[in-house]
Short mmCIF file of N, CA and C in Angstrom, two decimals:
data_model
loop_
_atom_site.label_atom_id
_atom_site.label_comp_id
_atom_site.label_asym_id
_atom_site.label_seq_id
_atom_site.Cartn_x
_atom_site.Cartn_y
_atom_site.Cartn_z
N MET A 370 40.43 43.77 90.16
CA MET A 370 41.34 44.84 89.63
C MET A 370 41.99 45.60 90.81
N LYS A 371 41.21 45.72 91.92
CA LYS A 371 41.76 46.48 93.08
C LYS A 371 42.98 45.77 93.71
N ARG A 372 42.93 44.46 93.61
CA ARG A 372 43.99 43.63 94.22
C ARG A 372 45.23 43.49 93.26
N ALA A 373 45.11 43.83 92.02
CA ALA A 373 46.21 43.62 91.07
C ALA A 373 47.32 44.58 91.33
N ILE A 374 47.11 45.76 91.61
CA ILE A 374 48.16 46.76 91.86
C ILE A 374 48.99 46.42 93.10
N PRO A 375 48.37 46.15 94.25
CA PRO A 375 49.18 45.81 95.42
C PRO A 375 49.98 44.45 95.17
N VAL A 376 49.35 43.50 94.49
CA VAL A 376 50.08 42.25 94.24
C VAL A 376 51.25 42.50 93.35
N LEU A 377 51.10 43.30 92.30
CA LEU A 377 52.20 43.67 91.44
C LEU A 377 53.32 44.37 92.18
N VAL A 378 53.00 45.37 92.96
CA VAL A 378 53.99 46.11 93.73
C VAL A 378 54.73 45.24 94.70
N LEU A 379 54.05 44.41 95.43
CA LEU A 379 54.66 43.54 96.37
C LEU A 379 55.54 42.46 95.68
N SER A 380 55.14 42.00 94.56
CA SER A 380 55.90 41.00 93.76
C SER A 380 57.25 41.69 93.33
N VAL A 381 57.20 42.88 92.82
CA VAL A 381 58.45 43.61 92.39
C VAL A 381 59.31 43.79 93.57
N ALA A 382 58.73 44.23 94.68
CA ALA A 382 59.49 44.48 95.96
C ALA A 382 60.18 43.23 96.45
N GLY A 383 59.52 42.09 96.28
CA GLY A 383 60.08 40.83 96.66
C GLY A 383 61.23 40.32 95.76
N LEU A 384 61.29 40.75 94.48
CA LEU A 384 62.24 40.37 93.53
C LEU A 384 63.56 41.19 93.59
N ILE A 385 63.39 42.39 94.16
CA ILE A 385 64.57 43.28 94.16
C ILE A 385 65.78 42.66 94.92
N PRO A 386 65.64 42.00 96.09
CA PRO A 386 66.78 41.35 96.68
C PRO A 386 67.41 40.26 95.85
N VAL A 387 66.55 39.54 95.08
CA VAL A 387 67.05 38.54 94.19
C VAL A 387 67.91 39.07 93.10
N TRP A 388 67.50 40.16 92.49
CA TRP A 388 68.28 40.84 91.49
C TRP A 388 69.57 41.47 91.99
N ARG A 389 69.58 41.90 93.22
CA ARG A 389 70.79 42.47 93.77
C ARG A 389 71.79 41.53 94.37
N TYR A 390 71.41 40.27 94.53
CA TYR A 390 72.25 39.25 95.15
C TYR A 390 73.52 39.05 94.35
N GLU A 391 74.68 39.05 95.04
CA GLU A 391 75.97 38.75 94.44
C GLU A 391 76.62 37.61 95.23
N PRO A 392 76.83 36.49 94.63
CA PRO A 392 77.48 35.41 95.39
C PRO A 392 78.97 35.66 95.57
N SER A 393 79.49 35.11 96.60
CA SER A 393 80.94 35.33 96.89
C SER A 393 81.79 34.57 95.87
N THR A 394 82.84 35.16 95.48
CA THR A 394 83.84 34.54 94.54
C THR A 394 85.20 34.94 95.00
N GLY A 395 86.12 34.07 94.65
CA GLY A 395 87.53 34.32 94.89
C GLY A 395 87.94 34.06 96.30
N THR A 396 89.21 34.35 96.60
CA THR A 396 89.75 34.16 97.92
C THR A 396 90.34 35.43 98.40
N THR A 397 90.64 35.51 99.74
CA THR A 397 91.18 36.71 100.25
C THR A 397 92.76 36.68 100.05
N ALA A 398 93.33 35.57 99.82
CA ALA A 398 94.76 35.53 99.56
C ALA A 398 94.99 35.39 98.03
N ALA A 399 96.19 35.68 97.66
CA ALA A 399 96.54 35.62 96.26
C ALA A 399 96.47 34.16 95.84
N PRO A 400 95.95 33.81 94.65
CA PRO A 400 95.85 32.48 94.27
C PRO A 400 97.20 31.82 93.93
N THR A 401 97.36 30.54 94.23
CA THR A 401 98.63 29.98 93.98
C THR A 401 98.57 29.37 92.50
N PRO A 402 99.71 29.29 91.82
CA PRO A 402 99.70 28.79 90.47
C PRO A 402 99.13 27.37 90.37
N ALA A 403 99.52 26.48 91.34
CA ALA A 403 99.03 25.13 91.29
C ALA A 403 98.87 24.70 92.72
N PRO A 404 97.81 24.00 93.09
CA PRO A 404 97.64 23.55 94.44
C PRO A 404 98.64 22.50 94.81
N THR A 405 99.21 22.56 95.98
CA THR A 405 100.15 21.52 96.46
C THR A 405 99.36 20.31 96.87
N PRO A 406 99.69 19.16 96.27
CA PRO A 406 98.96 17.95 96.65
C PRO A 406 99.33 17.40 98.00
N ALA A 407 100.54 17.69 98.44
CA ALA A 407 101.01 17.19 99.77
C ALA A 407 101.53 18.31 100.57
N PRO A 408 101.42 18.16 101.91
CA PRO A 408 102.01 19.20 102.76
C PRO A 408 103.54 19.34 102.61
N SER A 409 104.03 20.55 102.90
CA SER A 409 105.44 20.72 102.80
C SER A 409 105.97 21.40 104.06
N VAL A 410 107.11 21.00 104.54
CA VAL A 410 107.71 21.58 105.71
C VAL A 410 108.69 22.67 105.28
N SER A 411 108.57 23.87 105.90
CA SER A 411 109.44 24.90 105.53
C SER A 411 110.88 24.72 106.10
N ALA A 412 111.81 25.46 105.58
CA ALA A 412 113.18 25.37 106.04
C ALA A 412 113.49 26.18 107.25
N SER A 413 112.53 26.78 107.91
CA SER A 413 112.76 27.69 109.04
C SER A 413 112.71 26.93 110.40
N SER A 414 113.13 25.69 110.45
CA SER A 414 112.96 24.89 111.64
C SER A 414 113.90 25.34 112.76
N GLY A 415 114.95 26.08 112.47
CA GLY A 415 115.86 26.45 113.57
C GLY A 415 115.69 27.87 114.02
N THR A 416 114.63 28.53 113.67
CA THR A 416 114.44 29.97 114.06
C THR A 416 113.85 30.04 115.49
N ALA A 417 113.89 31.30 116.00
CA ALA A 417 113.34 31.48 117.31
C ALA A 417 111.84 31.26 117.37
N SER A 418 111.19 31.42 116.28
CA SER A 418 109.74 31.30 116.25
C SER A 418 109.31 29.84 116.10
N GLY A 419 110.26 28.92 115.85
CA GLY A 419 109.95 27.48 115.80
C GLY A 419 109.80 27.01 114.36
N THR A 420 109.28 25.83 114.22
CA THR A 420 109.12 25.20 112.95
C THR A 420 107.71 25.67 112.32
N VAL A 421 107.86 26.02 111.03
CA VAL A 421 106.59 26.48 110.26
C VAL A 421 106.31 25.34 109.29
N VAL A 422 105.11 24.95 109.32
CA VAL A 422 104.66 23.84 108.42
C VAL A 422 103.36 24.36 107.69
N LYS A 423 103.37 24.22 106.38
CA LYS A 423 102.19 24.54 105.56
C LYS A 423 101.35 23.30 105.37
N GLY A 424 100.04 23.39 105.55
CA GLY A 424 99.14 22.35 105.24
C GLY A 424 98.79 22.29 103.73
N SER A 425 98.25 21.23 103.33
CA SER A 425 97.92 21.14 101.90
C SER A 425 96.74 22.10 101.60
N THR A 426 96.64 22.48 100.30
CA THR A 426 95.60 23.32 99.88
C THR A 426 94.30 22.40 99.67
N VAL A 427 93.22 22.70 100.34
CA VAL A 427 92.04 21.99 100.24
C VAL A 427 90.97 22.75 99.43
N THR A 428 90.53 22.18 98.33
CA THR A 428 89.60 22.88 97.55
C THR A 428 88.18 22.50 98.03
N THR A 429 87.42 23.54 98.44
CA THR A 429 86.05 23.40 98.88
C THR A 429 85.01 24.07 97.86
N GLU A 430 83.83 23.83 98.09
CA GLU A 430 82.85 24.44 97.18
C GLU A 430 82.80 25.98 97.37
N LYS A 431 83.29 26.50 98.48
CA LYS A 431 83.36 27.89 98.73
C LYS A 431 84.65 28.55 98.23
N GLY A 432 85.72 27.72 98.07
CA GLY A 432 87.05 28.22 97.63
C GLY A 432 88.10 27.48 98.35
N PRO A 433 89.38 27.71 98.02
CA PRO A 433 90.48 26.91 98.60
C PRO A 433 90.76 27.38 100.02
N VAL A 434 91.24 26.42 100.83
CA VAL A 434 91.56 26.65 102.24
C VAL A 434 93.00 26.05 102.44
N GLN A 435 93.88 26.86 103.01
CA GLN A 435 95.20 26.40 103.39
C GLN A 435 95.68 27.09 104.66
N VAL A 436 96.30 26.30 105.56
CA VAL A 436 96.73 26.89 106.79
C VAL A 436 98.29 26.75 106.87
N GLU A 437 98.88 27.55 107.74
CA GLU A 437 100.30 27.47 108.06
C GLU A 437 100.39 27.40 109.57
N VAL A 438 101.07 26.40 110.09
CA VAL A 438 101.13 26.14 111.53
C VAL A 438 102.58 26.39 112.01
N THR A 439 102.69 27.09 113.14
CA THR A 439 104.01 27.31 113.76
C THR A 439 104.08 26.50 115.05
N PHE A 440 105.18 25.73 115.17
CA PHE A 440 105.39 24.82 116.28
C PHE A 440 106.61 25.32 117.10
N ASP A 441 106.48 25.14 118.42
CA ASP A 441 107.66 25.27 119.29
C ASP A 441 107.78 23.86 119.91
N GLY A 442 108.71 23.12 119.38
CA GLY A 442 108.78 21.67 119.80
C GLY A 442 107.53 20.97 119.17
N ASP A 443 106.73 20.36 120.03
CA ASP A 443 105.50 19.73 119.65
C ASP A 443 104.27 20.55 119.90
N THR A 444 104.51 21.78 120.43
CA THR A 444 103.36 22.69 120.79
C THR A 444 103.02 23.57 119.63
N ILE A 445 101.76 23.63 119.32
CA ILE A 445 101.28 24.58 118.28
C ILE A 445 101.18 25.96 118.92
N THR A 446 102.01 26.88 118.35
CA THR A 446 102.03 28.26 118.97
C THR A 446 101.27 29.29 118.14
N ALA A 447 101.09 29.00 116.81
CA ALA A 447 100.34 29.89 115.92
C ALA A 447 99.79 29.16 114.78
N VAL A 448 98.62 29.60 114.27
CA VAL A 448 98.05 29.08 113.07
C VAL A 448 97.66 30.34 112.23
N ARG A 449 98.01 30.32 110.93
CA ARG A 449 97.70 31.36 110.01
C ARG A 449 97.04 30.83 108.83
N MET A 450 95.96 31.52 108.32
CA MET A 450 95.30 31.09 107.10
C MET A 450 96.06 31.71 105.92
N LEU A 451 96.51 30.85 105.05
CA LEU A 451 97.14 31.34 103.81
C LEU A 451 96.19 31.55 102.74
N GLN A 452 95.14 30.74 102.69
CA GLN A 452 94.02 30.85 101.70
C GLN A 452 92.73 30.54 102.42
N GLN A 453 91.72 31.35 102.15
CA GLN A 453 90.41 31.12 102.68
C GLN A 453 89.34 31.74 101.74
N PRO A 454 88.14 31.08 101.73
CA PRO A 454 87.09 31.66 100.91
C PRO A 454 86.72 33.04 101.30
N ASN A 455 86.35 33.92 100.32
CA ASN A 455 86.00 35.31 100.59
C ASN A 455 84.53 35.30 100.91
N HIS A 456 84.17 35.00 102.13
CA HIS A 456 82.81 34.85 102.56
C HIS A 456 82.64 35.39 103.95
N PRO A 457 81.58 36.11 104.29
CA PRO A 457 81.40 36.70 105.62
C PRO A 457 81.46 35.64 106.77
N GLN A 458 80.83 34.48 106.53
CA GLN A 458 80.86 33.44 107.59
C GLN A 458 82.26 32.92 107.79
N THR A 459 83.09 32.82 106.77
CA THR A 459 84.44 32.35 106.89
C THR A 459 85.27 33.34 107.69
N ALA A 460 85.12 34.66 107.36
CA ALA A 460 85.86 35.67 108.09
C ALA A 460 85.56 35.66 109.65
N ALA A 461 84.29 35.36 109.94
CA ALA A 461 83.92 35.32 111.38
C ALA A 461 84.35 34.02 112.04
N ALA A 462 84.49 32.95 111.22
CA ALA A 462 84.83 31.65 111.83
C ALA A 462 86.30 31.41 112.03
N VAL A 463 87.15 32.04 111.21
CA VAL A 463 88.61 31.81 111.26
C VAL A 463 89.19 32.07 112.67
N PRO A 464 88.92 33.18 113.34
CA PRO A 464 89.48 33.36 114.69
C PRO A 464 89.04 32.26 115.67
N GLN A 465 87.85 31.84 115.53
CA GLN A 465 87.29 30.77 116.42
C GLN A 465 88.02 29.43 116.14
N LEU A 466 88.25 29.12 114.87
CA LEU A 466 88.93 27.88 114.54
C LEU A 466 90.33 27.94 115.01
N ILE A 467 91.01 29.06 114.87
CA ILE A 467 92.38 29.18 115.39
C ILE A 467 92.49 29.06 116.89
N ALA A 468 91.54 29.71 117.59
CA ALA A 468 91.51 29.58 119.01
C ALA A 468 91.31 28.20 119.51
N GLU A 469 90.39 27.47 118.89
CA GLU A 469 90.15 26.09 119.27
C GLU A 469 91.35 25.20 118.97
N THR A 470 92.05 25.49 117.89
CA THR A 470 93.21 24.74 117.56
C THR A 470 94.28 24.90 118.60
N LEU A 471 94.50 26.12 119.03
CA LEU A 471 95.53 26.42 120.05
C LEU A 471 95.18 25.81 121.39
N ASP A 472 93.90 25.75 121.73
CA ASP A 472 93.38 25.16 122.95
C ASP A 472 93.58 23.60 122.91
N ALA A 473 93.10 23.03 121.72
CA ALA A 473 93.07 21.51 121.64
C ALA A 473 94.47 20.96 121.30
N GLN A 474 95.34 21.76 120.67
CA GLN A 474 96.66 21.32 120.21
C GLN A 474 96.51 20.14 119.25
N SER A 475 95.47 20.15 118.47
CA SER A 475 95.29 19.05 117.52
C SER A 475 94.23 19.55 116.49
N ALA A 476 93.89 18.68 115.55
CA ALA A 476 92.92 19.01 114.52
C ALA A 476 91.59 18.49 114.95
N ASP A 477 91.41 18.04 116.18
CA ASP A 477 90.20 17.54 116.71
C ASP A 477 89.40 18.71 117.33
N ILE A 478 88.78 19.52 116.46
CA ILE A 478 88.06 20.70 116.88
C ILE A 478 86.67 20.69 116.32
N ASP A 479 85.80 21.54 116.90
CA ASP A 479 84.36 21.57 116.51
C ASP A 479 84.22 22.35 115.19
N THR A 480 83.22 22.07 114.46
CA THR A 480 82.80 22.83 113.30
C THR A 480 82.16 24.10 113.77
N VAL A 481 82.47 25.19 113.04
CA VAL A 481 81.89 26.51 113.41
C VAL A 481 80.49 26.54 112.67
N SER A 482 79.46 26.84 113.37
CA SER A 482 78.10 26.90 112.76
C SER A 482 78.06 28.02 111.73
N GLY A 483 77.53 27.73 110.60
CA GLY A 483 77.51 28.74 109.49
C GLY A 483 78.70 28.68 108.62
N ALA A 484 79.75 28.01 109.03
CA ALA A 484 81.00 27.87 108.18
C ALA A 484 81.39 26.48 108.10
N THR A 485 80.44 25.55 107.91
CA THR A 485 80.73 24.10 107.87
C THR A 485 81.77 23.69 106.87
N VAL A 486 81.63 24.19 105.70
CA VAL A 486 82.49 23.83 104.58
C VAL A 486 83.87 24.35 104.87
N THR A 487 84.01 25.55 105.28
CA THR A 487 85.32 26.10 105.56
C THR A 487 85.95 25.37 106.76
N SER A 488 85.14 25.04 107.78
CA SER A 488 85.67 24.29 108.95
C SER A 488 86.22 23.00 108.57
N GLY A 489 85.55 22.26 107.65
CA GLY A 489 86.05 20.99 107.15
C GLY A 489 87.36 21.12 106.39
N GLY A 490 87.45 22.11 105.52
CA GLY A 490 88.71 22.35 104.82
C GLY A 490 89.84 22.76 105.75
N TYR A 491 89.52 23.60 106.73
CA TYR A 491 90.48 24.00 107.70
C TYR A 491 91.03 22.82 108.46
N ARG A 492 90.17 21.90 108.94
CA ARG A 492 90.57 20.72 109.69
C ARG A 492 91.51 19.80 108.83
N THR A 493 91.09 19.61 107.56
CA THR A 493 91.88 18.79 106.62
C THR A 493 93.29 19.34 106.39
N SER A 494 93.38 20.62 106.12
CA SER A 494 94.69 21.33 105.91
C SER A 494 95.49 21.27 107.20
N LEU A 495 94.84 21.51 108.31
CA LEU A 495 95.54 21.50 109.62
C LEU A 495 96.11 20.08 109.93
N GLN A 496 95.29 19.07 109.64
CA GLN A 496 95.77 17.68 109.85
C GLN A 496 96.91 17.33 108.96
N ALA A 497 96.91 17.87 107.72
CA ALA A 497 97.97 17.58 106.80
C ALA A 497 99.35 18.22 107.33
N ALA A 498 99.15 19.45 107.89
CA ALA A 498 100.34 20.11 108.46
C ALA A 498 100.85 19.33 109.72
N LEU A 499 99.90 18.84 110.56
CA LEU A 499 100.32 18.08 111.72
C LEU A 499 100.97 16.78 111.29
N ASP A 500 100.47 16.16 110.32
CA ASP A 500 101.10 14.88 109.74
C ASP A 500 102.50 15.16 109.23
N ALA A 501 102.61 16.31 108.51
CA ALA A 501 103.92 16.63 107.94
C ALA A 501 104.95 16.90 109.04
N LYS A 502 104.50 17.52 110.12
CA LYS A 502 105.44 17.74 111.28
C LYS A 502 105.73 16.50 112.05
N GLY A 503 104.76 15.59 112.03
CA GLY A 503 104.93 14.30 112.77
C GLY A 503 104.46 14.44 114.21
N ALA A 504 103.54 15.41 114.41
CA ALA A 504 103.02 15.65 115.78
C ALA A 504 101.79 14.76 116.07
#
């Protein structure tokens, strides 16, 4: 009987984090009405900022991922996330993925530890944008 009270208290204390757990849902960007099956090239190819190409929307188990790539000729000058999962690991991984893309100038980049699913979706959308540009 002396052990029953501490066991009960510790069991309840161990269950509190489980009861308070909230899984991530949704995305940080506004949802699109329908995912685009193929990449599309925007009409801003003659601007000072270069050609802007959107990658396809990739549906992952964490949420949709879509990138927008800005080119100056064949050089990638900027990458912007249009859609990404609303998850702490994703928020931390996006700057690293973008930096690696700008260094590598391709979709041949490393997966960010802790954001494996998002990294895969990012690479797929990025490759679709590169294919659409013809780079």
